[in-house]
CSV table of C-alpha atoms and ligand atoms in Angstrom, one decimal:
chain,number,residue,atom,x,y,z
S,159,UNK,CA,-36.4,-30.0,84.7
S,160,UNK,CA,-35.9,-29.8,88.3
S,161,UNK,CA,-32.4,-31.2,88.9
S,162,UNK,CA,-29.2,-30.4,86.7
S,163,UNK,CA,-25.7,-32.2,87.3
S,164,UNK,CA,-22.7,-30.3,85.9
S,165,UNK,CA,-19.6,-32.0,85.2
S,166,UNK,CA,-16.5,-30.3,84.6
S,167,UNK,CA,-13.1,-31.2,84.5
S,168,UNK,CA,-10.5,-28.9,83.5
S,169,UNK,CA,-9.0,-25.9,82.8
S,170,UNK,CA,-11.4,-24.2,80.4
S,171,UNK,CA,-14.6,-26.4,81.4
S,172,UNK,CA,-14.4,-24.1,84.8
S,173,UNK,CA,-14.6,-20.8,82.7
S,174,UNK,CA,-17.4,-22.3,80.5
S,175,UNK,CA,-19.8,-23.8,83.9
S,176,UNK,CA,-19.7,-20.2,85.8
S,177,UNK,CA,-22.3,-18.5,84.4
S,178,UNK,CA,-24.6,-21.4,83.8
S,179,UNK,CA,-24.3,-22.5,87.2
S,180,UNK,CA,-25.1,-19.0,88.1
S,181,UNK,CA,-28.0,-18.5,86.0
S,182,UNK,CA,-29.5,-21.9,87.0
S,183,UNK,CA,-29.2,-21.1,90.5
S,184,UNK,CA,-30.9,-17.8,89.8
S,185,UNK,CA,-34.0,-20.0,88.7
S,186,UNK,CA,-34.0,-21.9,91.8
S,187,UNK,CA,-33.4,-25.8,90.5
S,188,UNK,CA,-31.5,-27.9,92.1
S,189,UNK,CA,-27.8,-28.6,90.7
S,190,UNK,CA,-24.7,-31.3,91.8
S,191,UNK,CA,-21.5,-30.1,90.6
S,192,UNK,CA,-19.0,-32.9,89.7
S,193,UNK,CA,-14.7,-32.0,89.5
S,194,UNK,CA,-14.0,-35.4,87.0
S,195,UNK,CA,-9.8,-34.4,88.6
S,196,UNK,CA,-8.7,-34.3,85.3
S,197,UNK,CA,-6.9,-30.9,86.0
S,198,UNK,CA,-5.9,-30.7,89.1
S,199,UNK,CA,-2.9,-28.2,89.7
S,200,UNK,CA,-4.4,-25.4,92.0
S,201,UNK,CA,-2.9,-23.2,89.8
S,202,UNK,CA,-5.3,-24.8,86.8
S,203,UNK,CA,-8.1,-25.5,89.0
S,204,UNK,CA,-8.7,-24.4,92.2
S,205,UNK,CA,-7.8,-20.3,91.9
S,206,UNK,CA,-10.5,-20.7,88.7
S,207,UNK,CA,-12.9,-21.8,91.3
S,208,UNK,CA,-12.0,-19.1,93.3
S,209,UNK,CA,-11.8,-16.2,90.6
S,210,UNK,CA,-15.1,-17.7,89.2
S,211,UNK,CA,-17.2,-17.6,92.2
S,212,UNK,CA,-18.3,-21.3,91.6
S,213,UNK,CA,-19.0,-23.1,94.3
S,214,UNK,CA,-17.2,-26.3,95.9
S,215,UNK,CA,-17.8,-29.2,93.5
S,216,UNK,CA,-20.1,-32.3,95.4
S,217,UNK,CA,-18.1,-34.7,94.6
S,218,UNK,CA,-14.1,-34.5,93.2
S,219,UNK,CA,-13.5,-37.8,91.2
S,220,UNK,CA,-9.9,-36.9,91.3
S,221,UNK,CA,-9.0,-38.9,88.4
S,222,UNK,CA,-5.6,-37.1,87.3
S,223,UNK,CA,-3.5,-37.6,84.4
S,224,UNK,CA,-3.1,-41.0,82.3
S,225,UNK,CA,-3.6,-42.1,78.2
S,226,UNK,CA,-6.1,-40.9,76.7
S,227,UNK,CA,-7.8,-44.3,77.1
S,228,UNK,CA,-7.1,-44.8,80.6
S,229,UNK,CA,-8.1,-41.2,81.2
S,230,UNK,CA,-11.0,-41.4,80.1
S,231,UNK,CA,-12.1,-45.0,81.3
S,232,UNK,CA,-11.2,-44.0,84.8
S,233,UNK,CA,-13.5,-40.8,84.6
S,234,UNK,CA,-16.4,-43.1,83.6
S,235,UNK,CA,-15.7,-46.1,86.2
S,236,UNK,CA,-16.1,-43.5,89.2
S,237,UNK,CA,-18.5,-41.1,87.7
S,238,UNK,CA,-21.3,-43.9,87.2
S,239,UNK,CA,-21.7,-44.0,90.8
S,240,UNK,CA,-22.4,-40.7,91.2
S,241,UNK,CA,-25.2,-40.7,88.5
S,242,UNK,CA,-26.5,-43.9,90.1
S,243,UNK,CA,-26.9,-41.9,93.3
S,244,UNK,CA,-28.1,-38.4,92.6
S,245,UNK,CA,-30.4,-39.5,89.3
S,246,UNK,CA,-30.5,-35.6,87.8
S,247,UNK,CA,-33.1,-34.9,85.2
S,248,UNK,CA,-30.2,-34.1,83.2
S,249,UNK,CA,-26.7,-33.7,83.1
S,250,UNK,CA,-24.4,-30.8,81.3
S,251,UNK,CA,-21.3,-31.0,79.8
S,252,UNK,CA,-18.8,-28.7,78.4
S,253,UNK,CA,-16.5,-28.2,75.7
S,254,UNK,CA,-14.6,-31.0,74.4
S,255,UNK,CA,-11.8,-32.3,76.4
S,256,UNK,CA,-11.9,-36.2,77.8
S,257,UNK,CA,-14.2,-35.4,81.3
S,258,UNK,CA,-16.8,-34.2,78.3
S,259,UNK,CA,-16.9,-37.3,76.6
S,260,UNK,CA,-16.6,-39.7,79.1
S,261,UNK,CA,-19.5,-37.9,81.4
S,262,UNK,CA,-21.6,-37.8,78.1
S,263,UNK,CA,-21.1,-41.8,77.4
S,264,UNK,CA,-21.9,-43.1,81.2
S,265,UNK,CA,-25.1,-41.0,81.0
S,266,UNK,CA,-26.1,-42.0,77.6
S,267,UNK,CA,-26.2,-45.3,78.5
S,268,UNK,CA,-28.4,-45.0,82.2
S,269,UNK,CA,-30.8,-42.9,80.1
S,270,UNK,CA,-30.1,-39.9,81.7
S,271,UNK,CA,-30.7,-36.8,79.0
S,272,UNK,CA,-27.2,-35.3,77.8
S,273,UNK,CA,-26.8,-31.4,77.4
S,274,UNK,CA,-23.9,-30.4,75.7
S,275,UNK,CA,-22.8,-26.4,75.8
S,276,UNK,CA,-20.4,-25.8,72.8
S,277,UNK,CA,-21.9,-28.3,70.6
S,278,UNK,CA,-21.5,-28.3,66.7
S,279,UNK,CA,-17.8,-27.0,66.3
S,280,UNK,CA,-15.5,-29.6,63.8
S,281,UNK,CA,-12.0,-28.4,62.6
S,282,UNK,CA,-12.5,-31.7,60.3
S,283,UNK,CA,-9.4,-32.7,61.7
S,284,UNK,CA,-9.7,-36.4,63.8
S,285,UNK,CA,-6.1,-35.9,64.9
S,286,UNK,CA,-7.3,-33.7,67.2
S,287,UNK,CA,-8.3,-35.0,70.1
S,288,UNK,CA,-10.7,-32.7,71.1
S,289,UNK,CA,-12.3,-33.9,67.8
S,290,UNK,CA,-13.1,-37.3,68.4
S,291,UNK,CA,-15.1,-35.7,72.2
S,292,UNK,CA,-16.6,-33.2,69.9
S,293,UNK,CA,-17.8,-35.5,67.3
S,294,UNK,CA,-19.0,-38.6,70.1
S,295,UNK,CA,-20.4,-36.1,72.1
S,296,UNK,CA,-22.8,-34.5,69.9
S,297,UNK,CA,-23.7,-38.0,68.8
S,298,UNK,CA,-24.8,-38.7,72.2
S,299,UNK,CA,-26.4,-35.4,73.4
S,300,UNK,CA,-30.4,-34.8,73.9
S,301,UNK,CA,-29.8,-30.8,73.9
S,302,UNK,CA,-27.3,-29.0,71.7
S,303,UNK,CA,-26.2,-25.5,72.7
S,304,UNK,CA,-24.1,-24.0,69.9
S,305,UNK,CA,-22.1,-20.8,70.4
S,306,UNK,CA,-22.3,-19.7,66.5
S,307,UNK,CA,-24.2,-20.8,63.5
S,308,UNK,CA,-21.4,-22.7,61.8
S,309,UNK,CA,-21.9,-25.1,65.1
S,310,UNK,CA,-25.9,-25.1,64.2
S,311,UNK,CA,-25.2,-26.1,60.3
S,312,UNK,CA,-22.5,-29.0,61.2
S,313,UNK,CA,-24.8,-30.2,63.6
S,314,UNK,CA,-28.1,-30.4,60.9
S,315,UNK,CA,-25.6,-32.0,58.1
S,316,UNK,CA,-24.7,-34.6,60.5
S,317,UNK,CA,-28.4,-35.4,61.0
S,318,UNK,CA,-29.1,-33.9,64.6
S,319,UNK,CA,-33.2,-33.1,65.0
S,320,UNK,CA,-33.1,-29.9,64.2
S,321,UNK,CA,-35.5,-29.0,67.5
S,322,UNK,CA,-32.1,-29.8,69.5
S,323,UNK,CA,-30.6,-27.4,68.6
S,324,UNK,CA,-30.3,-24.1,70.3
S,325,UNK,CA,-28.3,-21.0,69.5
S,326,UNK,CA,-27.4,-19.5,72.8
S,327,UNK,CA,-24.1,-17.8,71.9
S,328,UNK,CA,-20.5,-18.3,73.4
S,329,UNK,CA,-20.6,-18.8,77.1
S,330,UNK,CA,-16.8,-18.2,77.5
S,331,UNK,CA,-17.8,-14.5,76.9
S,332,UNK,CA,-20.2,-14.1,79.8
S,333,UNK,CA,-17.1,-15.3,82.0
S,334,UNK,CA,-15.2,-12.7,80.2
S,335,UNK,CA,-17.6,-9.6,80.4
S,336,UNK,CA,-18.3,-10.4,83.7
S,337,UNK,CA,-14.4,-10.0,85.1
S,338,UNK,CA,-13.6,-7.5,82.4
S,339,UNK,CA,-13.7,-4.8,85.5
S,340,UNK,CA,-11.3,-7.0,87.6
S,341,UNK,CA,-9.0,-7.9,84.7
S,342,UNK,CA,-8.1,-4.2,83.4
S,343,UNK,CA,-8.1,-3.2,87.4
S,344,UNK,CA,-5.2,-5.5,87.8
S,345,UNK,CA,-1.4,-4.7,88.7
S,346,UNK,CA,0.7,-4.6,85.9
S,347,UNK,CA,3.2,-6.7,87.8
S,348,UNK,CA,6.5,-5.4,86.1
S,349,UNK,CA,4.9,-6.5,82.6
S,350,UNK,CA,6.3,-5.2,79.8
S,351,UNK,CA,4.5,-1.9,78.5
S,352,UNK,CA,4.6,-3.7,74.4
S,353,UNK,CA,4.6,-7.9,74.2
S,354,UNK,CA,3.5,-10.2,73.0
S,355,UNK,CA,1.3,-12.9,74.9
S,356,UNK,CA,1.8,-17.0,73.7
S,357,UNK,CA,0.2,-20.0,75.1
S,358,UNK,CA,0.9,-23.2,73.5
S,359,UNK,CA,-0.1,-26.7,74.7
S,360,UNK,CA,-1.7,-29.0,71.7
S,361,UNK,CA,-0.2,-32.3,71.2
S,362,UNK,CA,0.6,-31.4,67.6
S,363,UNK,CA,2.8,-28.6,68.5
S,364,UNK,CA,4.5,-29.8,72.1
S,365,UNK,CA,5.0,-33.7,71.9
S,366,UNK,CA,7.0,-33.7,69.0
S,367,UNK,CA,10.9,-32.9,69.8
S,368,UNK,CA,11.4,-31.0,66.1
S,369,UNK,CA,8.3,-29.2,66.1
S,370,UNK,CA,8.6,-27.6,69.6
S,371,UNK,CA,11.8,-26.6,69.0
S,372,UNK,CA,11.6,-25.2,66.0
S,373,UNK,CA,8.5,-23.2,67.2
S,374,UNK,CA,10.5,-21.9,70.6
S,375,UNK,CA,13.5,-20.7,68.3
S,376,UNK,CA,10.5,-18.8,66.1
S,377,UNK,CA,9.9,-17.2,69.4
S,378,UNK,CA,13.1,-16.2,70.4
S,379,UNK,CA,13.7,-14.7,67.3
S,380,UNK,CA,10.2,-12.5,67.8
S,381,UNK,CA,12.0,-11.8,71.0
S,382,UNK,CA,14.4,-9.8,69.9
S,383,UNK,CA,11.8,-7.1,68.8
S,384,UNK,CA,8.9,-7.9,70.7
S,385,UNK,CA,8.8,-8.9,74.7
S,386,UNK,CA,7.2,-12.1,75.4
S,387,UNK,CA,4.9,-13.1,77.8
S,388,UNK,CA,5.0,-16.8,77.9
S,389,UNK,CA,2.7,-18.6,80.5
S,390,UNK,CA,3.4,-22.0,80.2
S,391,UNK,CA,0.9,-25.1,80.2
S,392,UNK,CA,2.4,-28.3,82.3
S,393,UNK,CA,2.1,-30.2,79.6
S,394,UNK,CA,4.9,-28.2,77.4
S,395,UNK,CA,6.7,-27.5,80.9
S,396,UNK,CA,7.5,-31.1,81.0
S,397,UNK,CA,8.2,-31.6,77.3
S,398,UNK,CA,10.3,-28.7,77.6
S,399,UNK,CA,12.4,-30.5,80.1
S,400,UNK,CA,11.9,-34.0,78.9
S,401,UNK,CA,13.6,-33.3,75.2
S,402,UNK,CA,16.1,-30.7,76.9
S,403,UNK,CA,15.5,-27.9,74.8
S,404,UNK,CA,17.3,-24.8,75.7
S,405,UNK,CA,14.6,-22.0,76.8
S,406,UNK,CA,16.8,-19.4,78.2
S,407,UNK,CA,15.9,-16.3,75.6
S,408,UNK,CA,12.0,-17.0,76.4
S,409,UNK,CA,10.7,-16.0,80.1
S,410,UNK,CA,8.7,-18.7,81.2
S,411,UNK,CA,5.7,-18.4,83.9
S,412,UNK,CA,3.8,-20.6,85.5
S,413,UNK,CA,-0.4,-20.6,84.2
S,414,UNK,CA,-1.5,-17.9,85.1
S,415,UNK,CA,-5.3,-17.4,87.1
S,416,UNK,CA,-7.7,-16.1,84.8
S,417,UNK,CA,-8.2,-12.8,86.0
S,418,UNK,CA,-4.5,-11.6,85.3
S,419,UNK,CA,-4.9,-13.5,82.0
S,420,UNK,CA,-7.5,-12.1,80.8
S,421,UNK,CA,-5.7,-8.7,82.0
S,422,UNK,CA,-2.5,-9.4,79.7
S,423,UNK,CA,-4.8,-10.5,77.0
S,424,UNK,CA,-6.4,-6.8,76.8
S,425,UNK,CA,-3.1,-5.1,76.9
S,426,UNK,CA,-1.3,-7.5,74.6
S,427,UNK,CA,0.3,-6.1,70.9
S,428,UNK,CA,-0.6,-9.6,69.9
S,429,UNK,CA,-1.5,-12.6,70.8
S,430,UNK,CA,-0.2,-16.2,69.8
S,431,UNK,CA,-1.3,-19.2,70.9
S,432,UNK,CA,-2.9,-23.0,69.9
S,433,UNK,CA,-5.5,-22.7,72.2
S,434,UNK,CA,-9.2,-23.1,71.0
S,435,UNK,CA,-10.8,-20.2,73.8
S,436,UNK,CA,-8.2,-18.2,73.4
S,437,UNK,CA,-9.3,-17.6,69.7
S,438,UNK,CA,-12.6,-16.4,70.8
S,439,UNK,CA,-11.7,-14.8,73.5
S,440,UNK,CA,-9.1,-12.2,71.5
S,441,UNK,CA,-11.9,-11.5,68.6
S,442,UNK,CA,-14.3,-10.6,71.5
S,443,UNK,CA,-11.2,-8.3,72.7
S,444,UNK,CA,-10.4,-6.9,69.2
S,445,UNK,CA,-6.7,-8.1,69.6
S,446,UNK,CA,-4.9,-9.3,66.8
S,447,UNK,CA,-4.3,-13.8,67.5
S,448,UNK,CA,-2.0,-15.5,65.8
S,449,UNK,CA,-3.3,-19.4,65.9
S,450,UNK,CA,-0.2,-22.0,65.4
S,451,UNK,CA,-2.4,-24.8,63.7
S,452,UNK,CA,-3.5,-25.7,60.3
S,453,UNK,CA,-7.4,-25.5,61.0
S,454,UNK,CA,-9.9,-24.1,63.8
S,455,UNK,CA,-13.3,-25.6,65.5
S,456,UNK,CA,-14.1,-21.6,65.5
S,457,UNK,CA,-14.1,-20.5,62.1
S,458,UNK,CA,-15.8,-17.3,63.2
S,459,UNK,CA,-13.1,-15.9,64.6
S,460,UNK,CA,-11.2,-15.6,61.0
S,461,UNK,CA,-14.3,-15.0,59.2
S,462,UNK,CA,-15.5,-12.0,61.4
S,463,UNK,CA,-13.1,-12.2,64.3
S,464,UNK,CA,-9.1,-11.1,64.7
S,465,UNK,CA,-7.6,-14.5,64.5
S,466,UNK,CA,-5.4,-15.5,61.4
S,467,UNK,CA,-4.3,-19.1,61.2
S,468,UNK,CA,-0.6,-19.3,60.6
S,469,UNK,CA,-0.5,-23.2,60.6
S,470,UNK,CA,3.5,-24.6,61.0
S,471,UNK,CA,4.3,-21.7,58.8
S,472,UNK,CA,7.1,-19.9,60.5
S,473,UNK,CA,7.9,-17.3,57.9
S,474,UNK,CA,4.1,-16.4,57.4
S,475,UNK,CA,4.0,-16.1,61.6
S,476,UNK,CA,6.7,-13.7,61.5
S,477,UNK,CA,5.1,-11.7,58.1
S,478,UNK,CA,2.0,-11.6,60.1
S,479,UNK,CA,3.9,-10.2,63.3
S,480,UNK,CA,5.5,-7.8,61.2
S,481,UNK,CA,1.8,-6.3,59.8
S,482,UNK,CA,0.6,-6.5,63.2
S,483,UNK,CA,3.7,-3.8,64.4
S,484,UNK,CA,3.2,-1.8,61.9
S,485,UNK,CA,-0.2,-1.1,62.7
S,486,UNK,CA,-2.0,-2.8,59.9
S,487,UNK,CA,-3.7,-5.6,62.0
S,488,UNK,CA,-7.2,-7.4,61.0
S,489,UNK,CA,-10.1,-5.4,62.3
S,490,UNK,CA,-12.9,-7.5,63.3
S,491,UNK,CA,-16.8,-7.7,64.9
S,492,UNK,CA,-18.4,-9.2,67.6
S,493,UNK,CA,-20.2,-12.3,66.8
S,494,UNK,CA,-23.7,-12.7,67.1
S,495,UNK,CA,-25.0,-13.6,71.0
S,496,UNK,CA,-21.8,-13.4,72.0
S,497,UNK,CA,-22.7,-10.6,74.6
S,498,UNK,CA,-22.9,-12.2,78.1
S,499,UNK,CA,-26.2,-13.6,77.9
S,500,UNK,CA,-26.0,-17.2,77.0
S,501,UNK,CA,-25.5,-18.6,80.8
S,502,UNK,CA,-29.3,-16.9,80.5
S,503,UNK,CA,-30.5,-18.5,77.5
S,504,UNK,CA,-29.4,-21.9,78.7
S,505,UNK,CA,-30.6,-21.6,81.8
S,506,UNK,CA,-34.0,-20.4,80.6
S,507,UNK,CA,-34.4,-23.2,78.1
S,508,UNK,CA,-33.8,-26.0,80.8
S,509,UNK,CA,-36.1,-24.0,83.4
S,510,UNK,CA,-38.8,-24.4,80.3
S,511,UNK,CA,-38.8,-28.3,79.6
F,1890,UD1,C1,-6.8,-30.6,78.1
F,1890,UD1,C2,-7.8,-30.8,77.0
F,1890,UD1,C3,-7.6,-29.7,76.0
F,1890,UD1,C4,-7.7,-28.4,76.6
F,1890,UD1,C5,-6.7,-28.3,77.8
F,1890,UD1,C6,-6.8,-27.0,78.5
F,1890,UD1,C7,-8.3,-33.2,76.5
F,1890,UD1,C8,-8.1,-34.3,75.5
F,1890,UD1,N1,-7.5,-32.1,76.3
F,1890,UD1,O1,-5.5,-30.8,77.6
F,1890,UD1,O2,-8.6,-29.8,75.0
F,1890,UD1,O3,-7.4,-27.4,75.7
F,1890,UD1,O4,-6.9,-29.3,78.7
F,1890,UD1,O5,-5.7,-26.8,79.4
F,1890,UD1,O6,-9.1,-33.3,77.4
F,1890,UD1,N2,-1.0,-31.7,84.0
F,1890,UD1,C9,-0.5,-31.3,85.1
F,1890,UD1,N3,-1.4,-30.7,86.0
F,1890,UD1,C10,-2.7,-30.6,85.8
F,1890,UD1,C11,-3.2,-31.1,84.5
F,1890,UD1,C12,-2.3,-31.6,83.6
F,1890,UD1,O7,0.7,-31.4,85.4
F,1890,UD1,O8,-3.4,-30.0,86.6
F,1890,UD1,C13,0.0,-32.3,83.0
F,1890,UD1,C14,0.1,-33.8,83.1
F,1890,UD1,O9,1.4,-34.2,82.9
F,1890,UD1,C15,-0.8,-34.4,82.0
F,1890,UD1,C16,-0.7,-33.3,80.9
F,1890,UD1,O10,-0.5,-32.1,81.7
F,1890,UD1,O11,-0.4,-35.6,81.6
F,1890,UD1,C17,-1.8,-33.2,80.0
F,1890,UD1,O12,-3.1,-33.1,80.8
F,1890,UD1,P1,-4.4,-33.6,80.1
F,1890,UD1,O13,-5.6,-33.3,81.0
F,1890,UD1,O14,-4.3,-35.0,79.6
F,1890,UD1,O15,-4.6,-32.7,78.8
F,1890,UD1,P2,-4.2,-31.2,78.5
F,1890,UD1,O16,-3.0,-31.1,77.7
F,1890,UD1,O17,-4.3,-30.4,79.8
C-alpha cells in the first residue's frame, strides 16, 4: 500500500485518526486527509485539530448538518470527486457516525479497498443510528480493525473472512495516553474540587421533550449533593431551548476541547454520560461511568471495565450514585491492547500488504 486516504468527520472521528495518521506518516506512505464538514463548530472541530496535532485536512467537504438522509447523500455527492481524483490504494474510515458510512459506500462502489478502524461493535439495537453505519459499514469493508474481541466474534458470526480481521486494540486510548501529561497538567479553572462530569447527546435521550426533562430534573436532584459539570453537546443545547425546559439548577458549558476534557474526566467522582468513547475512555481511567442507555456497542467496559448501564432507570442512577459516594464503586481492568499501540499495529499492517 503506498497511498492511504483518511476520512473523518466529526467530533470523535478526530480523536480516533491522530495516531494512525501519525503512525502512517512514520512509515513514510503517502496519505490525503478528507474533513466530510459534518462537525463543524471550531469548538467540535478545529481546537481537536489543534490539540491533536493532525494536520490541515486536503480537502473540507463542508457538508454541515441536515437528515440523516440528506446528510449522508450530500457527504457522498462531493466525496466521489475526491476519490475520482486522488485514486488511494485504500481509504480508512472511523467509527460509526454518517461521514463513516457514506465514505465507506462511494468507495465500495469505485472499487477502492475499505478499511474500517472500530469494526465489529453491535449494541443489537437498529434504533441507533450509529447501528445501521456500524452494521453497513462492516458489510462493505476489505480490512476490519477491531478494538476488543467481542468486535472480532460479531464480525465472524456475521460471516466476515476471518483473515480480515485484525485485533489492534482501541485507538481512542493511544489519543488518550498520549495527552494524559497535558490533561492532568491543566488549570483547574474554578472546577469544583468533588463533581460529577455528564455528557448527553443520543437521539434517544435529547429529542424527545419527556425524556430530557425528566433526565435534567434527575440531575438537578444529584445536584444537590454532588456538583455538576455539564458540557453541553449542540445538539441538546438546542433541544434545550427548543422545548423550553428550565435549566437553571444545572451549569451549562459549552464542549469542551479535549485536553481539558480528558482533565475533568481524571478528576471526576463520577462520570455520566450516553456517549459511546466516553465508556471506554473512563474504564481506561478507572473512574466509575454511569451510561444512560439500555444497551452498549462496548460490552467490555461492564464486563471488565467501570461502566454500569443504568438504562432510563432514574431510581437505579441515583442508587448507583449513592454506592459510588460511598466509596463502594466497580473496580475494573485494562482491556487487552488497549495500551497506546494500535495506531502502530494498523499502521504496520497496511505498510505490509
Ligand atoms: C454525531 C454522531 C454520533 C457521535 C456524535 C459525537 C451520527 C449519526 N452521529 O452525532 O454517533 O456520537 O456525532 O459528537 O453521525 N451541530 C452543531 N455544530 C456542529 C455539529 C452539529 O451545531 O459542529 C448540531 C446541529 O444542529 C446538528 C446536530 O448538532 O443538526 C447534530 O449533529 P450531527 O452531526 O447530525 O449528529 P451528532 O448528534 O453530533
Amino acid at each position: 500500500m503506498n497511498h492511504i486516504l483518511h476520512v473523518v468527520g466529526a467530533r470523535p472521528n478526530f480523536v480516533k485518526a491522530a495516531p494512525v495518521l501519525r503512525a502512517i506518516r512514520e512509515r513514510g506512505m503517502r496519505q490525503t486527509l478528507v474533513h466530510t464538514g459534518q462537525h463543524y463548530d471550531g469548538n467540535m472541530s478545529d481546537v481537536f485539530f489543534t490539540q491533536l496535532d493532525i494536520p490541515e485536512p486536503d480537502f473540507n467537504l463542508e457538508v454541515g448538518s441536515g437528515s440523516h438522509a440528506s446528510q449522508t447523500a450530500e457527504i457522498m455527492r462531493r466525496f466521489e470527486p475526491v476519490v475520482l481524483e486522488r485514486k488511494p490504494d485504500l481509504t480508512l474510515v472511523y467509527g460509526d457516525v454518517n461521514s463513516t458510512v457514506a465514505a465507506a459506500l462511494v468507495c465500495s462502489k469505485l472499487l477502492i479497498p475499505v478499511g474500517h478502524v472500530e469494526a465489529g461493535l453491535r449494541s443489537f439495537d437498529r434504533t441507533m443510528p450509529e447501528e445501521i453505519n456500524r452494521i453497513v459499514t462492516d458489510r462493505l469493508s476489505d480490512v476490519l480493525f477491531t478494538p476488543s474481541e467481542d468486535g472480532d466474534a460479531n464480525l465472524l458470526r456475521e460471516g466476515v473472512p476471518k483473515e480480515r480481521i485484525h485485533f489492534v486494540g482501541n485507538v481512542m486510548i493511544d489519543s488518550l495516553i498520549r495527552l494524559l501529561p497535558a490533561a492532568r497538567n491543566c488549570p483547574k479553572n474554578g472546577f469544583p474540587e468533588r463533581f460529577a462530569l455528564v455528557t448527553l447527546h443520543r437521539p434517544s435521550n435529547v429529542d424527545d421533550f419527556e425524556t430530557l426533562r425528566e433526565l435534567l430534573n434527575a440531575l438537578a436532584r444529584v445536584s444537590k449533593d454532588l456538583n455538576i459539570v455539564f458540557p453541553v453537546h449542540p445538539r441538546t443545547r438546542q433541544r434545550i431551548t427548543e422545548f423550553g425546559i428550565d435549566s437553571q439548577n444545572l451549569r451549562l458549558l459549552d464542549p469542551l476541547p479535549y485536553i481539558e476534557f480528558l482533565s475533568l474526566q481524571t478528576r471526576a467522582a463520577v462520570v455520566i454520560t450516553d456517549s459511546g468513547g466516553i465508556q471506554e475512555e473512563t474504564t481506561y481511567l478507572g473512574v466509575p461511568c454511569l451510561t444512560l442507555r439500555p444497551n452498549t456497542e462496548r460490552p467490555i467496559t461492564v464486563t471488565s471495565g467501570t461502566n454500569i448501564l443504568v438504562g432510563d432507570d432514574r431510581g437505579r442512577l441515583i442508587a448507583e450514585l449513592g454506592k459510588i459516594m460511598e466509596g463502594k464503586q466497580k473496580k475494573g481492568v485494562t482491556p487487552p491492547l488497549w495500551d497506546g499501540r494500535t495506531g502502530d499495529r494498523i499502521a504496520n499492517i497496511l505498510h505490509g500488504v
